[in-house]
Each structure stands twice: as C-alpha cells, then as structure tokens.
Amino acid sequence: MSSKPQAQSSLPAPPGEGRGTRRIEKALPGDGRVPPSRPSPRGGRSKAVKAALDAWFVERGWKPFKFQREVWKAIADGRSGLLHATTGAGKTYAVWLGALQAFVRARKANAPATARPVADPLTVLWLTPMRALAADTLRALQQPLEALGAEVHPWSAGARSGDTTSAERSAQNQRLPTVLVTTPESLSLLLARADAREVLGHVRMAVVDEWHELLGNKRGVQVQLALARLRRWNPGLAVWGMSATLGNLHEAMHALLGHEDGVLVQGQVPKKLVIDSLLPGVAERFPWGGHLGLTMLPQVIEEIAASSTTLVFTNTRSQAEIWYQAMLEAKPEWAGLIALHHGSLDREVREWVELGLKSGELKAVVCTSSLDLGVDFLPVERVLQIGSPKGVARLLQRAGRSGHAPGRPSRITLVPTHSVEMVEGSAARTAIAAGHIEARHTPEQPLDVLVQHLVTVALGGGFVPDELYEEVRGTAAYENLSRENWQWCLEFVAQGGPSLAAYPDYKRVVPDAEGVWRVPDARLARRHRMNIGTIVSDASISVQYVGGTKIGSVEESFVARMKPGDCFLFGGRMLELVRIHDMTAWVRRASGKRAAVPRWGGGRMPLSNTLADAVVQQLAQAGEGRYDSPELQCVRPLLEIQQQWSALPTPQTLLAETLSTREGAHLFLYPFAGRHVHLGLASLLAWRVAQHEARTFSIAVNDYGFELLSATEVDWPTLLPQVLTLPQGNGEDQRAALLHEVLASLNAGELAQRRFREIARVSGLIYQGYPGEKRSSKQLQASSSLFWEVFRKYDPGNRLLQQAEQELLAQELEIGRLRASLERIATQRLVLKPLVRPTPFSFPLMVELFREKLSNENVADRIARMVEQLEKAAGGVVTAGGVERVKGTLAFGQEGPGKPPRPVGQRRDRRRPSRPSRPLPPL
C-alpha cells in the first residue's frame, strides 16, 4: 500500500454470500480433479465489508497497489495462485483483505441487537515456516478484523504452534478460531485428530507465507500433502502462496497448487535497494578462510553507531556469538542496547529481542537465519551481512529486513571475511540488477514423509488406499508415484516390511472390517502425534543456570567433550560448566577466562550456481583490465598477482594449477560450483586417476575450487583431460554410470547411514521420546544403526535404504549440479598452469589441508611464514600480522559441523598421528 491519500474508495466490489456455488464440471486435463469453485455474486454482505475496509484504508492514508487489486479480484473469482512481490510491499494485506471480502458474512437484518453472535468456524488457514513469524502475522491480521464493526458476522483469530500455551491449546480444542495462523507441523497434528474432517472441513482458503522457504525441503512436501487432504474435503478450497525471492515462479506455483490452473501475480512495486560493501584498508593478497577475522570490527561499530537500528547477520550461530561478544568488549556502554538472536537461545530470550526490535529500543542485534523471514521490524534501518551470503535469494531476503514498508529503501552492506568475498559483493549486485535469482525445486517422492502422512491420515478418520493414492498423486512431489512404491509404503505402515513383521510396534496402520485403514493402538497413536514433523537435528542439551533460568540449548556432542570447570561462550555470556545431569548442562557465570565457542551442525552453506556464475563473470572482467566496482578495485592487487603467476577463470575456460612441494604433488582446480559439488568432483577425479595406478590422495575443498594432494608425482597434463569427462552413454545410462562412479569414489555407506538416521526419524522407525523423556543422540544413533544393519541384511530392497542413497547424492553431493558441472567443463578450454609457488587462489586450499593435519599453533606459524615468503616474492610488504593474529582468525574459517574446539583447561598429553583429509584407499 502506498502512503498517498486516496480520494475515493479503491477496493473492488467483493463477492456476495457465496453459499450457492457453481462447480465447473469439466476436469483439468489428465488428472481428473475438479478446479476450485467460484463464489456466485450475491451482494448481501459486500457493502458492509467493503465500507469498513475502505474506511480502514483511508485512516492510514493508504492506496492499494495494482498487484493487490489483482489478488483481490482473483480471490473474488474463487481462483488460487502465487503472489510474488518484494519484501515489505504489502503481500499480507493483498491476500488477507481479499479473503475478508470473499468470506466474511453480513449479520442477519432481523438479528437481535443484544445477541452476541458466535464467531464463524475455521475458514482461513495461514501457514508460516516459523513460530516467531506466526505471532507477528497474527498481530497483522487482527488489525483489519477489528475495523469490520458490528454489521458483519464476527471473525476470531488465533495462532497454534509449538509455542502455544496449554490453556490456549485447550480452548482451541473446543473451538478453533475463524483464521488460524499455524506451522506445517501443527497443521499435520490437526490432520491427526479423530475429528479432523469436522474441524477442517469448513476451511475455504489456505495461505502459505514465505513459500520459497518451504518449497525446497521436506516441510514443503508436508504442506503439499496437507493441502491435498484439505482439497479432498473441500474441492473449492482456494490456495495462495506468497514469496519475495524465487527464480522459478511457475514451477513453484505448480508445486503449491498441484495443477497449472493458477494465477501468478507479480508485484512490481518500485523499491530502492542499496547493496554495498565495507572494504578493508588493504586487501591481503594471500588469504585463508576467515583470515579477516575481527579486523572489520571497528568499521562495523562505526556503521552501527551511525544508524538507528541495525541487524547484523552471520551465517552460523558460532560466529554470531563471537561477533556479539567482540562488539560488547569494544563498546561496553552498549550493554542493553545490543542483543543476540539465534535458534538455540530460549524462546523467552528470542521474544524479548524481537519486541526490542519492534519498539526501536535496541540499536543492533547480531543474528542468524532465525530473523531471515518476514517478521516486521519497522525501526530496522539497515542490515550488515558478515561473510558471504552464499546466494542471491538469501541476500535479497536479508536486505528486506530493513526498510520493511512500501516506499522505504532497503540497504544491506556486505562485510567480507575473506578477500575473494569482495568479488562476491560486486557479483551479487550485478546478478540482482539482471534479475537472476536461484530456483528452488520440490523434493521428489520422499517416502519417509509419505509413510508419516499415511499414519497421520489413518489417525484423522482413516483412509481407503485407492482414494488416498489418487489424492497423494495430486501433489507435485508425488505426481509420478508408482503403484509399486505406494504398495510398499502401505506394507511398511502395516507391518514394518518383511524384516519387522514379528514386532507389534510396527503394525501401525491396519484395515478394519470395512476396508478403512486406521491406527489400532492408542499408544502408537500418542507416539506418532508426539513425533510428527520433518525437522531433524542432533540431540541437544539444555543450558540452565544453577538455581536459575534456562538460557537455551547446545548440541550434545559439544558438551560431551567438556568437564566441570571448563568455560564456554553462549548467549553472549561467559559460562562455566558445573555439572551435566538429565540432559541439562548446569552452569554459572564466569569471567576472566578464555572460552570455547559452541559449534552447531549445518552451518556450511555452498555457494549457489547463480552467485558463482556471477563471480566468474566478474573475474573475467578483471582479466580484461576492467575493475568497475569499488570491491574489484579493492581486491585488484590480489587478482593481478593471480593473473601474473597463473590466470583468472572465465566462463569459457577451466583453470587448473599444479605445484610440487615437500608435501607432494598438488593439483588445484577451480570449477566455481560450490563446496558440495567440489567434494564430489574431487573424489570422482581421485578415484578415476587411481584406476590407472594405485594412489592415495588428500582432498581439500572450498566454494571456488578443490585440491588433490598426492605423495607421488602425477602426470596431470595427460590424465586431467581423460578424467574430466562424463561417462559414456546417453540419458539414463549415462546418469546411472555417473552415480555408480560417485558412490564408488566415496565412503558412501557411512554417509548414507547418516542420512538414514534422519529418514528413520521422519518415517517413525525411531522416535525422540514423549514430553519430559530425554533421549540422547547416542541412543537415537544406536537405534537407527540397528535398523540400517537389519534392513541391509534381511531387507536389502527396503525403499528407505534407497532413499538414503538418493538424498546423499541429491543434497550432500548435489549430483545434479555435479553432472551439470561436468557438462559445462566439457565445453570449456582447459588452462593448466604449472606453478613455482602458491597463488592467491591456491593458498586458501593449502591452508584447509593444514587445518586437518596440524594444531592451531602449528597452522598459525606455517601460515605466517608462508605469507611472508609469498609477499616477498610478490614484491610487497604486507604480512599476516604475526602468529598470534593468525591464530585468532582460525575460528572464522571453520563454520559448520565438525569437532568443537577443545575447551580451555583440557590438557592433551600426546597428539595422535594426523591423517590426510578424506584419504582414498589405494586401489
């Protein structure tokens, strides 16, 4: 909504009563489903609703945008669709006001004035991916409801999520509100109620907020299945999705609706977006992962001081803890004015921070993806992004947290932690100007989610297999589901497959005398309801003050390495471990000691294809002598040395470098495809080379390239063109051959078993316990390992084993991107450069291997000496700043899962012999 005053009402005339509907009998081609019904225009209630909403608009000085009018008209016509518009443009009111006009009823003319009408039953479901977003959305929806007045039938509004109190949940169990803001998991729980059809059968519209956040994962599949169930009960159900950062809009809409008969509305609202970078005084020419460390802290402090309210995003919770503590130490007077926010902090702490942001009381908040989504923080003036955003869509999403209102500019400033990340800043700005945003795709046929859904539907009134099969195939994720896979899923929920048939716990769903499949055991029903959902994480331990409040939670694997008296940094506080009891780490405040920083899994995000391609384009421009942006100007000394000693990558060339050192023979390759693809490519190349002669390789990867290190010389000029090819054959044969080679080149069994642990949890084979029951990660791991071994030995055709392998390839190794990279490499000219010394691009890869083999002290000493030698060779005077300064930066290059740092005070008498990074056995 713009802030211009409106001279007259701009709202379209809403539809009438809608009780009589006409159904289009002609089915959509090929699927046999009936399109949504259109409300027939009858004007009984429209005038009162329209007048009330018009007045509400005028009071705020708003005038509807064109895209909002389009959405209102589409909803009035009974259509479903996807709304794509910039963050803060008014998407929520575009859909919500359309729903109010379409579905709010006028009060009967002869109704007694003193009668207090009961609110309408559940009519609109509003799905959000985050609990924090649910509370904020509810507040936004309630405002126009309060303006409708007494002339219309009242609507009630409420939220239901994991944060809902037991009293509120109990009241909702008696009667749900007219509009319910909820999460995918809570919707599945409603579907598991015995009276699910009676409770949800009145729903006339489902809205999925931030669809891009759900589309590419199993939670999105969970939403697709839930919407298919609602459509069966009400074929006229209207479904609307909202998003701001999607590159494949038509595919995203198909995934949401399950058909092509939708309305795609794109909100072209002029909004100023500023993307700039904080640049260091001198860009080091020989960087390593995270080498800038806290060097940029003074500039970050200066930028925060000059703004009213700032969000400081980091890519990991560990980095958020470090930066928050560093800011407090630099500006102790900011205590109480800056805060920390991430998903492992206790809910009360997070809510306090969110309210402080909304009220403008906080000057800055250091946060992670926990504040990525559309929570409305109007006071936020700008955003700082520490390190690479890894993708264009993520950058846009975080930029939208500032200026979150029509007409207000959004500004995001990139703070590099690595010299090459400055190129990413320039590349991201170019990609956004060209309209290049990453596509997201729905997972294909995850059977663990389908198995869970079968039990959910069996609890929610039961199902007839043939009818449910057609319903499930109405979703994009399962539109190609075969009868064989469907039958396997039925048998699995009926008896756990052939290997578990003797155990009653796995007879979860059985047909009754009438052929309706139901859950026969109340105990199994309770267990399923307590473990619904597809979010799987490592077991966590609560962190709580002795005799005091809960602070949050950390992963069990981190705390397990500590002993009483050890200190760690958490929630912006220095804490000392007192004891661990009943899955709780009891702590007290500490001071004056160095502390370890907790590490959480899942932190390392790969560089997206879209951003990687834009980076290579920027490097190609630099190779032509065009340094058109401030970022390229700053990093120019590094790029010129890279070009003098080797070359710069371009879209038409593939750069490879070889180097001989005392460690052995190094190969550096720069496909710029992201770390997941590089791990698969490096393993594949090492395996293929080993087919010619038995060798052992060490592997290091980053987002730009990878290194293969062999103890003996390798004839790379001869071998490299041979191993950088796709397998022989076409289509499926070629794909199958590539899958075979990739699996053979890795320790695929161990990796797939790790994926199976998550699949076993989602499918209900193992469960995380009832409320108050604490199960450790060792217990869960042991349970999943047992199933893994049993299935491999007695049920090798188990579809969940196959799914684990498929997810490993698709998600951890990104086999699709890997194949596309090989196809692109086949069209590129190989530029092989023998080196005399490491280049600016190869040096960070060498450091990655040092990290694996050496202690931090030895790594820091090695880096400092090498940088000094390389700078001398380059004719420069810049040094690494000494061993202590280097050591202080090493924590910044170790994002994501891995061994947590050794807590202070824990002594190690003898260091175990180090192993090469990801060694491959001689073949």
CSV table of N, CA, C and O in Angstrom, one decimal, residues 122 160 169-177 180 186-200 229 233 455-462 518 525 528-529 532:
chain,number,residue,atom,x,y,z
A,122,LEU,N,-13.6,-22.3,11.6
A,122,LEU,CA,-12.3,-22.2,10.9
A,122,LEU,C,-12.5,-22.0,9.4
A,122,LEU,O,-13.1,-22.9,8.8
A,160,ARG,N,-1.5,-21.2,16.4
A,160,ARG,CA,-1.3,-22.5,17.0
A,160,ARG,C,0.1,-23.0,16.5
A,160,ARG,O,0.3,-23.3,15.3
A,169,ARG,N,-4.3,-23.8,23.9
A,169,ARG,CA,-4.4,-25.0,23.1
A,169,ARG,C,-5.7,-25.8,23.5
A,169,ARG,O,-6.5,-26.3,22.7
A,170,SER,N,-6.0,-25.8,24.8
A,170,SER,CA,-7.2,-26.5,25.3
A,170,SER,C,-8.4,-25.8,24.8
A,170,SER,O,-9.4,-26.4,24.4
A,171,ALA,N,-8.4,-24.4,24.8
A,171,ALA,CA,-9.6,-23.7,24.3
A,171,ALA,C,-9.8,-23.9,22.8
A,171,ALA,O,-10.9,-24.0,22.4
A,172,GLN,N,-8.7,-24.0,22.1
A,172,GLN,CA,-8.8,-24.2,20.6
A,172,GLN,C,-9.3,-25.6,20.3
A,172,GLN,O,-9.9,-25.9,19.3
A,173,ASN,N,-9.0,-26.6,21.2
A,173,ASN,CA,-9.5,-27.9,21.0
A,173,ASN,C,-11.0,-28.0,21.1
A,173,ASN,O,-11.7,-28.8,20.5
A,174,GLN,N,-11.6,-27.0,21.9
A,174,GLN,CA,-13.1,-26.9,21.9
A,174,GLN,C,-13.6,-26.2,20.7
A,174,GLN,O,-14.6,-26.7,20.1
A,175,ARG,N,-13.0,-25.2,20.2
A,175,ARG,CA,-13.4,-24.5,19.0
A,175,ARG,C,-12.3,-23.7,18.5
A,175,ARG,O,-11.7,-22.8,19.1
A,176,LEU,N,-11.9,-24.0,17.2
A,176,LEU,CA,-10.8,-23.3,16.6
A,176,LEU,C,-11.2,-21.9,16.1
A,176,LEU,O,-12.4,-21.7,15.8
A,177,PRO,N,-10.3,-20.9,16.1
A,177,PRO,CA,-10.7,-19.6,15.6
A,177,PRO,C,-11.1,-19.6,14.1
A,177,PRO,O,-10.8,-20.6,13.4
A,180,LEU,N,-6.7,-19.2,11.5
A,180,LEU,CA,-5.7,-19.8,12.4
A,180,LEU,C,-4.3,-19.7,11.7
A,180,LEU,O,-4.1,-20.2,10.6
A,186,SER,N,2.1,-28.2,13.0
A,186,SER,CA,0.8,-28.1,13.8
A,186,SER,C,-0.4,-28.4,12.9
A,186,SER,O,-1.4,-29.0,13.4
A,187,LEU,N,-0.3,-28.1,11.6
A,187,LEU,CA,-1.4,-28.5,10.7
A,187,LEU,C,-1.4,-30.0,10.6
A,187,LEU,O,-2.5,-30.6,10.6
A,188,SER,N,-0.3,-30.7,10.5
A,188,SER,CA,-0.3,-32.1,10.4
A,188,SER,C,-0.9,-32.7,11.7
A,188,SER,O,-1.6,-33.7,11.7
A,189,LEU,N,-0.6,-32.1,12.8
A,189,LEU,CA,-1.2,-32.5,14.1
A,189,LEU,C,-2.7,-32.4,14.1
A,189,LEU,O,-3.5,-33.2,14.6
A,190,LEU,N,-3.2,-31.3,13.5
A,190,LEU,CA,-4.7,-31.2,13.4
A,190,LEU,C,-5.3,-32.2,12.4
A,190,LEU,O,-6.4,-32.8,12.7
A,191,LEU,N,-4.5,-32.6,11.4
A,191,LEU,CA,-5.0,-33.7,10.5
A,191,LEU,C,-5.0,-35.0,11.2
A,191,LEU,O,-5.7,-35.9,10.8
A,192,ALA,N,-4.2,-35.1,12.3
A,192,ALA,CA,-4.2,-36.4,13.0
A,192,ALA,C,-5.3,-36.5,14.1
A,192,ALA,O,-5.4,-37.5,14.8
A,193,ARG,N,-6.1,-35.5,14.2
A,193,ARG,CA,-7.3,-35.6,15.1
A,193,ARG,C,-8.3,-36.5,14.6
A,193,ARG,O,-8.6,-36.6,13.4
A,194,ALA,N,-9.0,-37.2,15.5
A,194,ALA,CA,-10.1,-38.1,15.0
A,194,ALA,C,-11.2,-37.4,14.3
A,194,ALA,O,-11.8,-37.9,13.4
A,195,ASP,N,-11.4,-36.1,14.7
A,195,ASP,CA,-12.5,-35.3,14.1
A,195,ASP,C,-11.9,-34.3,13.1
A,195,ASP,O,-12.4,-33.2,12.9
A,196,ALA,N,-10.8,-34.7,12.5
A,196,ALA,CA,-10.1,-33.8,11.6
A,196,ALA,C,-11.1,-33.2,10.5
A,196,ALA,O,-11.0,-32.0,10.2
A,197,ARG,N,-11.9,-34.1,9.9
A,197,ARG,CA,-12.8,-33.6,8.8
A,197,ARG,C,-13.8,-32.6,9.3
A,197,ARG,O,-14.1,-31.6,8.7
A,198,GLU,N,-14.4,-32.9,10.5
A,198,GLU,CA,-15.3,-31.9,11.0
A,198,GLU,C,-14.7,-30.6,11.4
A,198,GLU,O,-15.2,-29.5,11.2
A,199,VAL,N,-13.4,-30.6,11.9
A,199,VAL,CA,-12.7,-29.4,12.3
A,199,VAL,C,-12.2,-28.6,11.1
A,199,VAL,O,-12.3,-27.4,11.1
A,200,LEU,N,-11.7,-29.3,10.1
A,200,LEU,CA,-11.0,-28.6,9.0
A,200,LEU,C,-11.9,-28.6,7.7
A,200,LEU,O,-11.5,-28.0,6.7
A,229,ARG,N,-5.1,-33.1,1.3
A,229,ARG,CA,-6.2,-33.6,2.2
A,229,ARG,C,-7.3,-32.6,2.3
A,229,ARG,O,-8.5,-32.9,2.3
A,233,TRP,N,-11.6,-32.7,1.1
A,233,TRP,CA,-12.8,-32.3,1.9
A,233,TRP,C,-13.5,-31.1,1.3
A,233,TRP,O,-14.7,-31.0,1.6
A,455,VAL,N,0.2,-42.5,8.4
A,455,VAL,CA,-0.2,-42.7,9.8
A,455,VAL,C,-1.0,-41.6,10.2
A,455,VAL,O,-2.0,-41.7,11.0
A,456,THR,N,-0.6,-40.3,9.8
A,456,THR,CA,-1.4,-39.1,10.2
A,456,THR,C,-2.8,-39.2,9.7
A,456,THR,O,-3.8,-39.0,10.5
A,457,VAL,N,-3.0,-39.6,8.4
A,457,VAL,CA,-4.4,-39.7,7.9
A,457,VAL,C,-5.1,-40.8,8.5
A,457,VAL,O,-6.4,-40.7,8.7
A,458,ALA,N,-4.5,-41.9,8.8
A,458,ALA,CA,-5.1,-43.0,9.5
A,458,ALA,C,-5.7,-42.6,10.8
A,458,ALA,O,-6.8,-43.0,11.3
A,459,LEU,N,-5.0,-41.7,11.5
A,459,LEU,CA,-5.4,-41.2,12.8
A,459,LEU,C,-6.6,-40.2,12.6
A,459,LEU,O,-7.5,-40.1,13.4
A,460,GLY,N,-6.5,-39.5,11.5
A,460,GLY,CA,-7.5,-38.4,11.2
A,460,GLY,C,-8.8,-38.9,10.5
A,460,GLY,O,-9.3,-38.3,9.6
A,461,GLY,N,-9.3,-40.1,11.0
A,461,GLY,CA,-10.5,-40.6,10.4
A,461,GLY,C,-10.3,-41.8,9.5
A,461,GLY,O,-11.3,-42.5,9.1
A,462,GLY,N,-9.1,-42.2,9.2
A,462,GLY,CA,-8.8,-43.4,8.4
A,462,GLY,C,-8.8,-43.0,6.9
A,462,GLY,O,-9.2,-42.0,6.4
A,518,ARG,N,-6.8,-47.8,9.7
A,518,ARG,CA,-6.8,-46.9,10.9
A,518,ARG,C,-5.7,-47.4,11.8
A,518,ARG,O,-5.1,-48.5,11.6
A,525,ALA,N,-0.6,-44.3,18.6
A,525,ALA,CA,-1.2,-43.1,18.2
A,525,ALA,C,-0.6,-41.9,18.9
A,525,ALA,O,-0.2,-40.9,18.3
A,528,HIS,N,3.0,-41.3,17.7
A,528,HIS,CA,3.1,-40.7,16.4
A,528,HIS,C,2.8,-39.2,16.5
A,528,HIS,O,3.5,-38.4,15.9
A,529,ARG,N,1.8,-38.8,17.3
A,529,ARG,CA,1.4,-37.4,17.4
A,529,ARG,C,2.6,-36.6,18.0
A,529,ARG,O,2.8,-35.4,17.7
A,532,ILE,N,5.4,-36.0,15.1
A,532,ILE,CA,5.1,-35.5,13.7
A,532,ILE,C,6.1,-34.4,13.3
A,532,ILE,O,6.4,-33.6,14.1
